[in-house]
């Protein structure tokens, strides 16, 4: 039985936890204990690959000591779930793959190191699609994660989305105050939408990629997943920053995102791209989108119809560029130096045995696609053409942002689907990313905010896309939607 | 260049040669990681997580290596590309941890340049440089540590290399050798590569094809990783002969990669074009395009040392040396500096003869270099001074030099010690001449009856009597006078 005190602590926002700790309403140890218990209780979700309760409690104890001395960082005493794509020193890091069996990195990723620097506590490493390839969390070697939400009057298990499915489920199920995610084509925003939480993919270069297992290097970006816009703003400020160890990280000061939450969006020009009204999109999604426009208008924003003409080429371009980079990034998993090794009679045998046993079906599919599109004779037709499409998509956005400050779209074309659905059709699965991949291809920031429920009671999200490195405007507009939507629904299991 | 043609059964053939040299950049750290680069360290002691391609590790360009590449490009009179791109060259091998090598493919840092070859007889010939690009070295597979396992040493993995590609401008093994020597000399002057082929810091791939003079280019074969100038020459000679035989037998050359077997002195097929790797090059998304600041390039340009060609021209002009001697002296910066110290305030030609002659001869024989040799520039200069002031004859000087080399003592001390001072006292010389003429009266008669050739014989006899100390000029003069009667 969870005590009322404990459930009150797991229901806090990060901002409330911070303020309460400062006022000594409760201790970091109490918060950590409540979450450690909640994690245990929610094991049925399969959200965690590795639980680190001792670490969480030790971190909390250290936080309490700092708080007692009147010290403490911006995330002091906040227990977080870490996507298992982030290397954590001495703690098993799997990327959801069999091939990283037993891999305990001798180093800490820059993003997680930043979080610990600011006082956060680690609850453990959470489940994800293998190598972040997937939109359902079903490709994990460690099994699928269950969405804490279910359809009204229907107890069939649903996916939490992916690839950051464990992160999303943990935050939605109130077993972590926040979680790290990574987003290559929508892996933060789509699961955030599927689980009724907030998730932001920052501008490419905002967060260091150092120590994050690479999927597609030119698209990967880490970001926070939280229950409120404010919490994401607080968490991103800690995660972000220039890192000399990542040549693609940008040397720009990190703003105080929380201070940008002024609530004022009067005069904000909000672009509504006509190309995002896709065939087969549920009517309720379109309706929610119109509702989002109305909310922003109510707050004094000015909707502007815009065109992003190359949108329809984004998904195919993405599914060329991402696998191409992945095929090369994943070549290092060869059984020679770390993780799984399946011996063979020769070097080639060892490679083949190890990679056949170590990689799941979806990863193998993408490595094959990537190898193919980079091959001599196909490179120009696929990879180079996809890069040209990418440049055109960026140009679409650049032109649009001459007329607008942010762009509003749905996050995903549907609500969460069943764990047993869409299993055999990779194309249907890839269509989940239709509204999110453009943002990665253009390197822009995008945020998903819970905005309403589907007819059968599942959360739906709206996406806001911002100018490069203008996360502040994005947070401000996202909070306006958050406040207007007043999304108070909770998964049944949370009560 | 007609002398370079090879005689075949069907007439003369011309070889067409292009070289790809991998030169290890002199740098304390690797190209994309901070790991050290010392040669000969214990296996796997100079490996960072980046070099071992651990998950989540990212490359960061070493700016110093970039400057070294720019410096080299400038030294090769080449165009510097202010924007270049790093690509991934993908292939699986145990000593390539990431499964790809970071290299530059379509946009190298350095474009076209030239190298002047110094050929025998003082001739020069220019060879085009196609490009220079930066890339990482791979590790080393050790197949001899265990009967059924391969060990891998990653110390070399990630070390910065420059691949310097020549145009197919060379026509003989000698020219290829001259190219390698000149390239090595330039790199060492610049301090961008130590040029040590034995330690593998300079490695060479040779592209060889043959054709009838004036015919279009033939199909080439690439001979990989030849590790000395001598082997490069052997490999070329063997490969050209092999190709000519095939063609003269009516066969055709398969474009392929071949290996040079040092022991057997022959080349062997490694892989054919059909089995060539598909490297799936694409721009490395972990690295931004490399943008160079023109001011940085200018700064490096201004800091370039005097290079071998300029130095050679100056030696010819200022010291009056011939092209061959000047070329020999400037081959190494140390020998050029040594020569200049010796020549300062002395007869430049005599200095050159001593440095390129006896001094280099002793260096070679002893296996020492200028820094460790027992005779330094001041000492050699001292010896030349004693020749100039008449204290030593050329012959005596050689003897003194031998003692100097053995003892490290200055020339004057040896002259003093051994009493090797030349006799210029005409009285003493005359006495010796008189004695010889008296003993050899019959020979004197022969000489006087027209057998002029005997003059040398008399010189020898007199020298012998004076223990070689007689001043040769004085001896000649007096002897001539006395023999004339």
PDB file of N, CA and C in Angstrom, chain B residues 82-116:
ATOM      1  N   UNK B  82      39.977  26.108 -48.309  1.00  0.00           N
ATOM      2  CA  UNK B  82      39.522  26.712 -47.053  1.00  0.00           C
ATOM      3  C   UNK B  82      38.333  25.969 -46.459  1.00  0.00           C
ATOM      4  N   UNK B  83      37.676  25.160 -47.291  1.00  0.00           N
ATOM      5  CA  UNK B  83      36.602  24.328 -46.766  1.00  0.00           C
ATOM      6  C   UNK B  83      36.846  22.894 -47.229  1.00  0.00           C
ATOM      7  N   UNK B  84      36.965  21.994 -46.280  1.00  0.00           N
ATOM      8  CA  UNK B  84      37.108  20.583 -46.637  1.00  0.00           C
ATOM      9  C   UNK B  84      36.173  19.771 -45.758  1.00  0.00           C
ATOM     10  N   UNK B  85      35.977  18.505 -46.135  1.00  0.00           N
ATOM     11  CA  UNK B  85      34.956  17.699 -45.475  1.00  0.00           C
ATOM     12  C   UNK B  85      35.541  16.340 -45.080  1.00  0.00           C
ATOM     13  N   UNK B  86      35.215  15.900 -43.876  1.00  0.00           N
ATOM     14  CA  UNK B  86      35.610  14.558 -43.447  1.00  0.00           C
ATOM     15  C   UNK B  86      34.504  13.566 -43.786  1.00  0.00           C
ATOM     16  N   UNK B  87      34.910  12.449 -44.376  1.00  0.00           N
ATOM     17  CA  UNK B  87      33.968  11.408 -44.750  1.00  0.00           C
ATOM     18  C   UNK B  87      34.268  10.143 -43.964  1.00  0.00           C
ATOM     19  N   UNK B  88      33.284   9.272 -43.939  1.00  0.00           N
ATOM     20  CA  UNK B  88      33.520   7.951 -43.353  1.00  0.00           C
ATOM     21  C   UNK B  88      33.751   6.957 -44.488  1.00  0.00           C
ATOM     22  N   UNK B  89      34.823   6.187 -44.340  1.00  0.00           N
ATOM     23  CA  UNK B  89      35.122   5.117 -45.285  1.00  0.00           C
ATOM     24  C   UNK B  89      34.811   3.824 -44.547  1.00  0.00           C
ATOM     25  N   UNK B  90      33.747   3.162 -44.939  1.00  0.00           N
ATOM     26  CA  UNK B  90      33.219   2.040 -44.160  1.00  0.00           C
ATOM     27  C   UNK B  90      33.764   0.688 -44.616  1.00  0.00           C
ATOM     28  N   UNK B  91      34.347  -0.052 -43.695  1.00  0.00           N
ATOM     29  CA  UNK B  91      34.674  -1.461 -43.938  1.00  0.00           C
ATOM     30  C   UNK B  91      34.928  -2.133 -42.599  1.00  0.00           C
ATOM     31  N   UNK B  92      34.704  -3.422 -42.587  1.00  0.00           N
ATOM     32  CA  UNK B  92      34.878  -4.170 -41.341  1.00  0.00           C
ATOM     33  C   UNK B  92      36.277  -4.744 -41.267  1.00  0.00           C
ATOM     34  N   UNK B  93      36.987  -4.488 -40.195  1.00  0.00           N
ATOM     35  CA  UNK B  93      38.215  -5.209 -39.917  1.00  0.00           C
ATOM     36  C   UNK B  93      38.521  -5.067 -38.430  1.00  0.00           C
ATOM     37  N   UNK B  94      39.217  -6.054 -37.894  1.00  0.00           N
ATOM     38  CA  UNK B  94      39.404  -6.100 -36.441  1.00  0.00           C
ATOM     39  C   UNK B  94      40.222  -4.915 -35.930  1.00  0.00           C
ATOM     40  N   UNK B  95      41.112  -4.369 -36.784  1.00  0.00           N
ATOM     41  CA  UNK B  95      41.920  -3.257 -36.286  1.00  0.00           C
ATOM     42  C   UNK B  95      41.303  -1.900 -36.622  1.00  0.00           C
ATOM     43  N   UNK B  96      40.062  -1.922 -37.107  1.00  0.00           N
ATOM     44  CA  UNK B  96      39.333  -0.683 -37.384  1.00  0.00           C
ATOM     45  C   UNK B  96      38.115  -0.650 -36.460  1.00  0.00           C
ATOM     46  N   UNK B  97      38.284  -0.127 -35.234  1.00  0.00           N
ATOM     47  CA  UNK B  97      37.260  -0.322 -34.197  1.00  0.00           C
ATOM     48  C   UNK B  97      35.875   0.214 -34.565  1.00  0.00           C
ATOM     49  N   UNK B  98      35.798   1.364 -35.209  1.00  0.00           N
ATOM     50  CA  UNK B  98      34.477   1.945 -35.492  1.00  0.00           C
ATOM     51  C   UNK B  98      33.803   1.268 -36.683  1.00  0.00           C
ATOM     52  N   UNK B  99      34.555   0.486 -37.433  1.00  0.00           N
ATOM     53  CA  UNK B  99      33.988  -0.061 -38.667  1.00  0.00           C
ATOM     54  C   UNK B  99      34.022   0.962 -39.783  1.00  0.00           C
ATOM     55  N   UNK B 100      34.640   2.103 -39.517  1.00  0.00           N
ATOM     56  CA  UNK B 100      34.869   3.082 -40.581  1.00  0.00           C
ATOM     57  C   UNK B 100      36.109   3.887 -40.230  1.00  0.00           C
ATOM     58  N   UNK B 101      36.760   4.367 -41.281  1.00  0.00           N
ATOM     59  CA  UNK B 101      37.922   5.224 -41.107  1.00  0.00           C
ATOM     60  C   UNK B 101      37.466   6.637 -41.446  1.00  0.00           C
ATOM     61  N   UNK B 102      37.813   7.600 -40.615  1.00  0.00           N
ATOM     62  CA  UNK B 102      37.486   8.985 -40.962  1.00  0.00           C
ATOM     63  C   UNK B 102      38.588   9.491 -41.881  1.00  0.00           C
ATOM     64  N   UNK B 103      38.162   9.922 -43.078  1.00  0.00           N
ATOM     65  CA  UNK B 103      39.096  10.322 -44.117  1.00  0.00           C
ATOM     66  C   UNK B 103      38.492  11.520 -44.844  1.00  0.00           C
ATOM     67  N   UNK B 104      39.157  11.971 -45.886  1.00  0.00           N
ATOM     68  CA  UNK B 104      38.565  13.028 -46.718  1.00  0.00           C
ATOM     69  C   UNK B 104      38.480  12.469 -48.128  1.00  0.00           C
ATOM     70  N   UNK B 105      37.310  12.551 -48.718  1.00  0.00           N
ATOM     71  CA  UNK B 105      37.107  11.876 -49.995  1.00  0.00           C
ATOM     72  C   UNK B 105      36.973  12.891 -51.131  1.00  0.00           C
ATOM     73  N   UNK B 106      35.826  13.526 -51.227  1.00  0.00           N
ATOM     74  CA  UNK B 106      35.634  14.432 -52.372  1.00  0.00           C
ATOM     75  C   UNK B 106      36.167  15.841 -52.105  1.00  0.00           C
ATOM     76  N   UNK B 107      36.323  16.211 -50.833  1.00  0.00           N
ATOM     77  CA  UNK B 107      36.782  17.572 -50.538  1.00  0.00           C
ATOM     78  C   UNK B 107      37.994  17.560 -49.617  1.00  0.00           C
ATOM     79  N   UNK B 108      39.194  17.308 -50.187  1.00  0.00           N
ATOM     80  CA  UNK B 108      40.401  17.251 -49.360  1.00  0.00           C
ATOM     81  C   UNK B 108      40.845  18.639 -48.918  1.00  0.00           C
ATOM     82  N   UNK B 109      41.706  18.689 -47.929  1.00  0.00           N
ATOM     83  CA  UNK B 109      42.169  19.974 -47.386  1.00  0.00           C
ATOM     84  C   UNK B 109      43.176  20.651 -48.315  1.00  0.00           C
ATOM     85  N   UNK B 110      43.888  19.850 -49.119  1.00  0.00           N
ATOM     86  CA  UNK B 110      44.899  20.421 -50.020  1.00  0.00           C
ATOM     87  C   UNK B 110      44.661  19.921 -51.440  1.00  0.00           C
ATOM     88  N   UNK B 111      44.745  20.821 -52.390  1.00  0.00           N
ATOM     89  CA  UNK B 111      44.545  20.476 -53.802  1.00  0.00           C
ATOM     90  C   UNK B 111      45.870  20.321 -54.545  1.00  0.00           C
ATOM     91  N   UNK B 112      45.891  20.794 -55.784  1.00  0.00           N
ATOM     92  CA  UNK B 112      47.041  20.522 -56.653  1.00  0.00           C
ATOM     93  C   UNK B 112      48.307  21.277 -56.257  1.00  0.00           C
ATOM     94  N   UNK B 113      49.443  20.571 -56.357  1.00  0.00           N
ATOM     95  CA  UNK B 113      50.736  21.170 -56.071  1.00  0.00           C
ATOM     96  C   UNK B 113      51.815  20.556 -56.947  1.00  0.00           C
ATOM     97  N   UNK B 114      53.088  20.847 -56.645  1.00  0.00           N
ATOM     98  CA  UNK B 114      54.181  20.237 -57.417  1.00  0.00           C
ATOM     99  C   UNK B 114      55.392  19.962 -56.536  1.00  0.00           C
ATOM    100  N   UNK B 115      56.172  19.014 -56.999  1.00  0.00           N
ATOM    101  CA  UNK B 115      57.446  18.668 -56.355  1.00  0.00           C
ATOM    102  C   UNK B 115      58.517  18.651 -57.440  1.00  0.00           C
ATOM    103  N   UNK B 116      59.673  19.249 -57.150  1.00  0.00           N
ATOM    104  CA  UNK B 116      60.799  19.191 -58.091  1.00  0.00           C
ATOM    105  C   UNK B 116      61.687  18.014 -57.728  1.00  0.00           C
TER     106      UNK B 116
END
